[in-house]
mmCIF file of C-alpha atoms in Angstrom:
data_model
loop_
_atom_site.group_PDB
_atom_site.id
_atom_site.type_symbol
_atom_site.label_atom_id
_atom_site.label_comp_id
_atom_site.label_asym_id
_atom_site.label_seq_id
_atom_site.Cartn_x
_atom_site.Cartn_y
_atom_site.Cartn_z
ATOM 1 C CA MET A 1 0.000 0.000 0.000
ATOM 2 C CA SER A 2 1.424 3.380 -1.023
ATOM 3 C CA LEU A 3 1.799 6.383 1.310
ATOM 4 C CA ILE A 4 -1.118 8.125 -0.409
ATOM 5 C CA GLN A 5 -3.312 5.039 -0.033
ATOM 6 C CA SER A 6 -2.371 4.772 3.650
ATOM 7 C CA PHE A 7 -3.294 8.430 4.180
ATOM 8 C CA LYS A 8 -6.654 7.938 2.458
ATOM 9 C CA SER A 9 -7.263 4.835 4.558
ATOM 10 C CA VAL A 10 -6.815 6.781 7.810
ATOM 11 C CA LEU A 11 -9.226 9.508 6.651
ATOM 12 C CA ALA A 12 -11.840 7.111 5.237
ATOM 13 C CA PRO A 13 -15.453 7.582 6.386
ATOM 14 C CA PRO A 14 -16.714 5.195 9.079
ATOM 15 C CA ASN A 15 -18.752 2.075 8.453
ATOM 16 C CA ARG A 16 -22.415 2.240 9.479
ATOM 17 C CA ALA A 17 -21.640 -0.087 12.405
ATOM 18 C CA ALA A 18 -19.922 2.902 14.022
ATOM 19 C CA PHE A 19 -23.036 5.077 14.216
ATOM 20 C CA PRO A 20 -24.296 3.936 17.669
ATOM 21 C CA PHE A 21 -20.805 4.378 19.161
ATOM 22 C CA LEU A 22 -20.334 7.779 17.530
ATOM 23 C CA ALA A 23 -23.727 8.920 18.801
ATOM 24 C CA LEU A 24 -22.908 7.809 22.355
ATOM 25 C CA THR A 25 -19.393 9.231 22.565
ATOM 26 C CA GLY A 26 -20.350 12.372 20.640
ATOM 27 C CA GLY A 27 -23.277 12.987 22.975
ATOM 28 C CA ILE A 28 -21.052 12.596 26.037
ATOM 29 C CA ALA A 29 -18.513 14.985 24.525
ATOM 30 C CA LEU A 30 -21.084 17.665 23.740
ATOM 31 C CA LEU A 31 -22.896 17.450 27.061
ATOM 32 C CA GLY A 32 -19.687 17.376 29.063
ATOM 33 C CA ARG A 33 -18.130 20.340 27.295
ATOM 34 C CA ALA A 34 -21.348 22.366 27.536
ATOM 35 C CA THR A 35 -21.359 22.404 31.352
ATOM 36 C CA PRO A 36 -19.252 24.624 33.632
ATOM 37 C CA TRP A 37 -18.262 21.869 36.072
ATOM 38 C CA ARG A 38 -14.754 20.482 35.954
ATOM 39 C CA ILE A 39 -15.773 16.850 36.417
ATOM 40 C CA THR A 40 -18.289 16.920 33.569
ATOM 41 C CA ARG A 41 -15.838 18.733 31.301
ATOM 42 C CA ALA A 42 -13.329 15.963 31.989
ATOM 43 C CA LEU A 43 -16.022 13.440 31.080
ATOM 44 C CA GLY A 44 -16.601 15.425 27.901
ATOM 45 C CA ASN A 45 -12.908 15.138 27.038
ATOM 46 C CA ILE A 46 -13.111 11.376 27.507
ATOM 47 C CA GLY A 47 -16.138 11.314 25.209
ATOM 48 C CA ALA A 48 -14.256 13.303 22.581
ATOM 49 C CA GLY A 49 -11.374 10.840 22.761
ATOM 50 C CA GLY A 50 -13.796 7.943 22.377
ATOM 51 C CA PHE A 51 -15.418 9.652 19.398
ATOM 52 C CA ALA A 52 -12.036 10.045 17.680
ATOM 53 C CA PHE A 53 -11.129 6.410 18.383
ATOM 54 C CA CYS A 54 -14.425 5.145 16.933
ATOM 55 C CA LEU A 55 -13.909 7.226 13.795
ATOM 56 C CA TYR A 56 -10.495 5.620 13.386
ATOM 57 C CA PHE A 57 -11.420 2.056 14.315
ATOM 58 C CA PHE A 58 -14.532 1.838 12.116
ATOM 59 C CA ARG A 59 -12.969 3.522 9.082
ATOM 60 C CA ASP A 60 -14.117 1.869 5.878
ATOM 61 C CA PRO A 61 -11.796 2.735 2.964
ATOM 62 C CA LYS A 62 -12.547 1.817 -0.633
ATOM 63 C CA ARG A 63 -10.644 -1.159 -1.943
ATOM 64 C CA PHE A 64 -9.944 -2.148 -5.529
ATOM 65 C CA PRO A 65 -9.802 -5.925 -6.117
ATOM 66 C CA PRO A 66 -7.519 -7.054 -8.958
ATOM 67 C CA PRO A 67 -9.543 -7.269 -12.221
ATOM 68 C CA ARG A 68 -8.838 -10.975 -12.698
ATOM 69 C CA ALA A 69 -10.934 -14.063 -12.126
ATOM 70 C CA GLY A 70 -9.615 -17.068 -10.242
ATOM 71 C CA LEU A 71 -7.927 -15.211 -7.377
ATOM 72 C CA VAL A 72 -8.308 -15.672 -3.623
ATOM 73 C CA LEU A 73 -8.041 -12.276 -1.909
ATOM 74 C CA ALA A 74 -7.187 -11.309 1.647
ATOM 75 C CA PRO A 75 -10.395 -11.102 3.726
ATOM 76 C CA ALA A 76 -8.995 -8.448 6.047
ATOM 77 C CA ASP A 77 -6.147 -6.078 6.799
ATOM 78 C CA GLY A 78 -3.521 -7.348 9.210
ATOM 79 C CA ARG A 79 -0.525 -9.641 9.543
ATOM 80 C CA VAL A 80 -0.326 -13.312 8.547
ATOM 81 C CA THR A 81 0.319 -15.311 11.716
ATOM 82 C CA SER A 82 0.141 -18.840 10.327
ATOM 83 C CA VAL A 83 -0.004 -20.770 7.040
ATOM 84 C CA GLU A 84 -0.806 -24.417 7.791
ATOM 85 C CA LEU A 85 -2.329 -27.582 6.401
ATOM 86 C CA VAL A 86 -5.398 -28.341 8.552
ATOM 87 C CA SER A 87 -8.837 -29.910 8.220
ATOM 88 C CA PRO A 88 -11.647 -27.469 7.321
ATOM 89 C CA PRO A 89 -14.205 -26.535 10.013
ATOM 90 C CA ALA A 90 -16.419 -29.579 10.588
ATOM 91 C CA ALA A 91 -19.658 -27.551 10.679
ATOM 92 C CA LEU A 92 -19.176 -26.404 7.072
ATOM 93 C CA GLY A 93 -19.304 -29.925 5.611
ATOM 94 C CA MET A 94 -16.180 -29.476 3.490
ATOM 95 C CA GLY A 95 -14.729 -32.897 4.308
ATOM 96 C CA GLU A 96 -11.735 -33.876 6.412
ATOM 97 C CA GLU A 97 -8.959 -33.668 3.807
ATOM 98 C CA PRO A 98 -6.325 -31.179 5.044
ATOM 99 C CA VAL A 99 -6.251 -27.894 3.117
ATOM 100 C CA TRP A 100 -4.162 -24.755 3.446
ATOM 101 C CA ARG A 101 -5.355 -22.246 6.029
ATOM 102 C CA VAL A 102 -4.078 -18.659 6.029
ATOM 103 C CA ALA A 103 -4.672 -16.843 9.335
ATOM 104 C CA THR A 104 -4.584 -13.034 9.478
ATOM 105 C CA PHE A 105 -4.412 -11.243 12.833
ATOM 106 C CA LEU A 106 -5.984 -7.785 13.111
ATOM 107 C CA SER A 107 -4.766 -5.417 15.812
ATOM 108 C CA VAL A 108 -6.952 -2.550 17.046
ATOM 109 C CA LEU A 109 -5.041 -0.291 14.632
ATOM 110 C CA ASN A 110 -6.039 -2.225 11.502
ATOM 111 C CA VAL A 111 -9.099 -1.615 9.344
ATOM 112 C CA HIS A 112 -11.608 -4.147 10.685
ATOM 113 C CA ILE A 113 -13.936 -4.540 7.711
ATOM 114 C CA ASN A 114 -14.060 -8.164 6.501
ATOM 115 C CA ARG A 115 -14.223 -8.831 2.744
ATOM 116 C CA MET A 116 -15.069 -11.875 0.682
ATOM 117 C CA PRO A 117 -11.971 -13.741 -0.562
ATOM 118 C CA VAL A 118 -13.704 -15.081 -3.690
ATOM 119 C CA ALA A 119 -16.859 -14.726 -5.763
ATOM 120 C CA GLY A 120 -19.457 -17.431 -5.243
ATOM 121 C CA ARG A 121 -22.542 -18.532 -3.335
ATOM 122 C CA VAL A 122 -22.736 -18.663 0.454
ATOM 123 C CA SER A 123 -23.530 -22.335 1.029
ATOM 124 C CA ARG A 124 -23.207 -22.473 4.830
ATOM 125 C CA VAL A 125 -22.954 -20.089 7.775
ATOM 126 C CA ALA A 126 -22.125 -21.544 11.200
ATOM 127 C CA TYR A 127 -21.806 -19.426 14.364
ATOM 128 C CA HIS A 128 -20.046 -20.829 17.449
ATOM 129 C CA PRO A 129 -20.052 -19.147 20.876
ATOM 130 C CA GLY A 130 -16.775 -19.562 22.714
ATOM 131 C CA GLN A 131 -13.893 -18.041 24.622
ATOM 132 C CA PHE A 132 -11.896 -14.871 23.970
ATOM 133 C CA VAL A 133 -8.246 -15.937 24.137
ATOM 134 C CA ASN A 134 -5.620 -14.020 22.184
ATOM 135 C CA ALA A 135 -6.645 -14.364 18.517
ATOM 136 C CA SER A 136 -3.017 -14.640 17.384
ATOM 137 C CA LEU A 137 -2.757 -18.047 19.107
ATOM 138 C CA ASP A 138 -3.432 -21.138 16.997
ATOM 139 C CA LYS A 139 -5.925 -22.553 19.498
ATOM 140 C CA ALA A 140 -8.203 -19.544 18.934
ATOM 141 C CA SER A 141 -9.518 -21.237 15.767
ATOM 142 C CA GLU A 142 -11.170 -23.911 17.929
ATOM 143 C CA LEU A 143 -11.762 -22.218 21.291
ATOM 144 C CA ASN A 144 -12.881 -18.677 20.503
ATOM 145 C CA GLU A 145 -16.231 -17.270 19.490
ATOM 146 C CA ARG A 146 -16.289 -17.458 15.698
ATOM 147 C CA ASN A 147 -18.437 -17.287 12.601
ATOM 148 C CA GLU A 148 -17.689 -19.693 9.743
ATOM 149 C CA VAL A 149 -18.796 -19.056 6.154
ATOM 150 C CA ALA A 150 -18.491 -21.580 3.307
ATOM 151 C CA LEU A 151 -18.445 -20.247 -0.262
ATOM 152 C CA THR A 152 -19.170 -22.479 -3.257
ATOM 153 C CA LEU A 153 -17.470 -21.480 -6.502
ATOM 154 C CA ASP A 154 -18.956 -21.872 -9.988
ATOM 155 C CA ASP A 155 -16.896 -25.043 -10.513
ATOM 156 C CA GLY A 156 -18.172 -26.600 -7.274
ATOM 157 C CA ARG A 157 -15.021 -26.135 -5.207
ATOM 158 C CA GLN A 158 -15.341 -24.502 -1.802
ATOM 159 C CA VAL A 159 -13.494 -21.783 0.088
ATOM 160 C CA ALA A 160 -14.139 -20.963 3.747
ATOM 161 C CA VAL A 161 -13.652 -17.692 5.587
ATOM 162 C CA VAL A 162 -13.846 -17.602 9.392
ATOM 163 C CA GLN A 163 -14.274 -14.549 11.620
ATOM 164 C CA ILE A 164 -12.695 -15.144 15.033
ATOM 165 C CA ALA A 165 -13.192 -12.908 18.057
ATOM 166 C CA GLY A 166 -10.092 -12.056 20.063
ATOM 167 C CA LEU A 167 -8.943 -11.019 23.512
ATOM 168 C CA ILE A 168 -10.627 -7.613 23.276
ATOM 169 C CA ALA A 169 -13.229 -8.340 20.579
ATOM 170 C CA ARG A 170 -16.672 -9.180 21.887
ATOM 171 C CA ARG A 171 -18.914 -8.886 18.835
ATOM 172 C CA ILE A 172 -18.854 -10.526 15.419
ATOM 173 C CA VAL A 173 -20.958 -8.904 12.692
ATOM 174 C CA CYS A 174 -21.827 -10.853 9.517
ATOM 175 C CA HIS A 175 -24.170 -9.439 6.869
ATOM 176 C CA VAL A 176 -24.493 -12.472 4.563
ATOM 177 C CA GLU A 177 -26.858 -15.434 4.753
ATOM 178 C CA GLU A 178 -26.942 -18.874 3.201
ATOM 179 C CA GLY A 179 -27.827 -18.511 -0.472
ATOM 180 C CA SER A 180 -26.306 -15.034 -0.848
ATOM 181 C CA ILE A 181 -24.334 -14.404 -4.050
ATOM 182 C CA VAL A 182 -21.136 -12.467 -3.331
ATOM 183 C CA GLU A 183 -18.237 -10.937 -5.236
ATOM 184 C CA ALA A 184 -14.529 -11.089 -4.406
ATOM 185 C CA GLY A 185 -13.571 -8.106 -2.240
ATOM 186 C CA GLU A 186 -17.170 -7.422 -1.216
ATOM 187 C CA ARG A 187 -17.725 -6.269 2.382
ATOM 188 C CA PHE A 188 -19.522 -8.866 4.469
ATOM 189 C CA GLY A 189 -18.929 -7.970 8.113
ATOM 190 C CA LEU A 190 -16.514 -6.880 10.839
ATOM 191 C CA ILE A 191 -15.305 -7.797 14.307
ATOM 192 C CA ARG A 192 -15.063 -5.404 17.276
ATOM 193 C CA PHE A 193 -12.280 -4.656 18.596
ATOM 194 C CA GLY A 194 -9.256 -6.738 17.530
ATOM 195 C CA SER A 195 -9.597 -10.153 15.964
ATOM 196 C CA ARG A 196 -8.511 -12.744 13.399
ATOM 197 C CA THR A 197 -9.814 -13.868 10.009
ATOM 198 C CA ASP A 198 -8.921 -17.255 8.484
ATOM 199 C CA VAL A 199 -9.236 -18.458 4.894
ATOM 200 C CA TYR A 200 -9.373 -22.171 4.007
ATOM 201 C CA LEU A 201 -8.338 -22.856 0.408
ATOM 202 C CA PRO A 202 -9.696 -25.670 -1.810
ATOM 203 C CA PRO A 203 -7.702 -28.936 -1.977
ATOM 204 C CA GLY A 204 -4.662 -28.607 -4.226
ATOM 205 C CA VAL A 205 -4.525 -24.811 -4.050
ATOM 206 C CA THR A 206 -1.284 -23.498 -2.520
ATOM 207 C CA PRO A 207 -1.014 -20.110 -0.773
ATOM 208 C CA LEU A 208 1.272 -17.428 -2.166
ATOM 209 C CA VAL A 209 1.746 -15.593 1.144
ATOM 210 C CA GLY A 210 3.900 -16.290 4.182
ATOM 211 C CA VAL A 211 3.959 -15.697 7.930
ATOM 212 C CA GLY A 212 4.647 -12.081 8.813
ATOM 213 C CA GLN A 213 3.323 -10.677 5.539
ATOM 214 C CA THR A 214 1.092 -7.606 5.740
ATOM 215 C CA MET A 215 -2.320 -8.025 4.131
ATOM 216 C CA THR A 216 -4.664 -5.470 2.566
ATOM 217 C CA GLY A 217 -8.226 -6.728 2.638
ATOM 218 C CA GLY A 218 -9.838 -7.085 -0.768
ATOM 219 C CA GLU A 219 -6.577 -6.434 -2.631
ATOM 220 C CA THR A 220 -3.724 -8.749 -1.540
ATOM 221 C CA VAL A 221 -3.726 -12.017 -3.507
ATOM 222 C CA ILE A 222 -3.541 -15.077 -1.242
ATOM 223 C CA ALA A 223 -3.666 -17.744 -3.943
ATOM 224 C CA HIS A 224 -4.517 -18.585 -7.561
ATOM 225 C CA LEU A 225 -7.428 -20.959 -8.082
#
């Protein structure tokens, strides 16, 4: 991502999921600053800080997916923490054959909008309540609260994307349902506030990214189908 793109990303307008938080913190800021008492003015300053943080956290920059078919794109901004051969999530009915999983960890400083890695049909959505251990740990894929989405491609192969709540995150938002038709790079949800997003590739498809690589959701190519 270029310096200009990074600057635009920081100044991007917020996602609609931010509106309740902006209303709350903005209201506290206005009420606190409008009173003459020191304690309420301090509360107003806290509200203003919260308002600024919500603007930053929920920023929703435009992304431009590569104009090529047959690509698997990063589902989120962040850093790749693992690339492993593992069995797909059992609830998605994708079989037990090990496939490549690319895990991306999102810190509170990353853009938290989740994007579809491929174009296809949503064939299964499975939500699992769970714990909130550090999302960068491998065990988070089985222990933490998570939302699993299976996507069926035109040729019948399947790709899975999993939203995983983290140590601070306490809310997973997913806007798609079973039967939805989606495009690669399309927004489909977010996780508040710090999380992880995994992609499971079809059998025989090898990832092109490695541990430690920085991802740009909807733009970075994970693999060729």
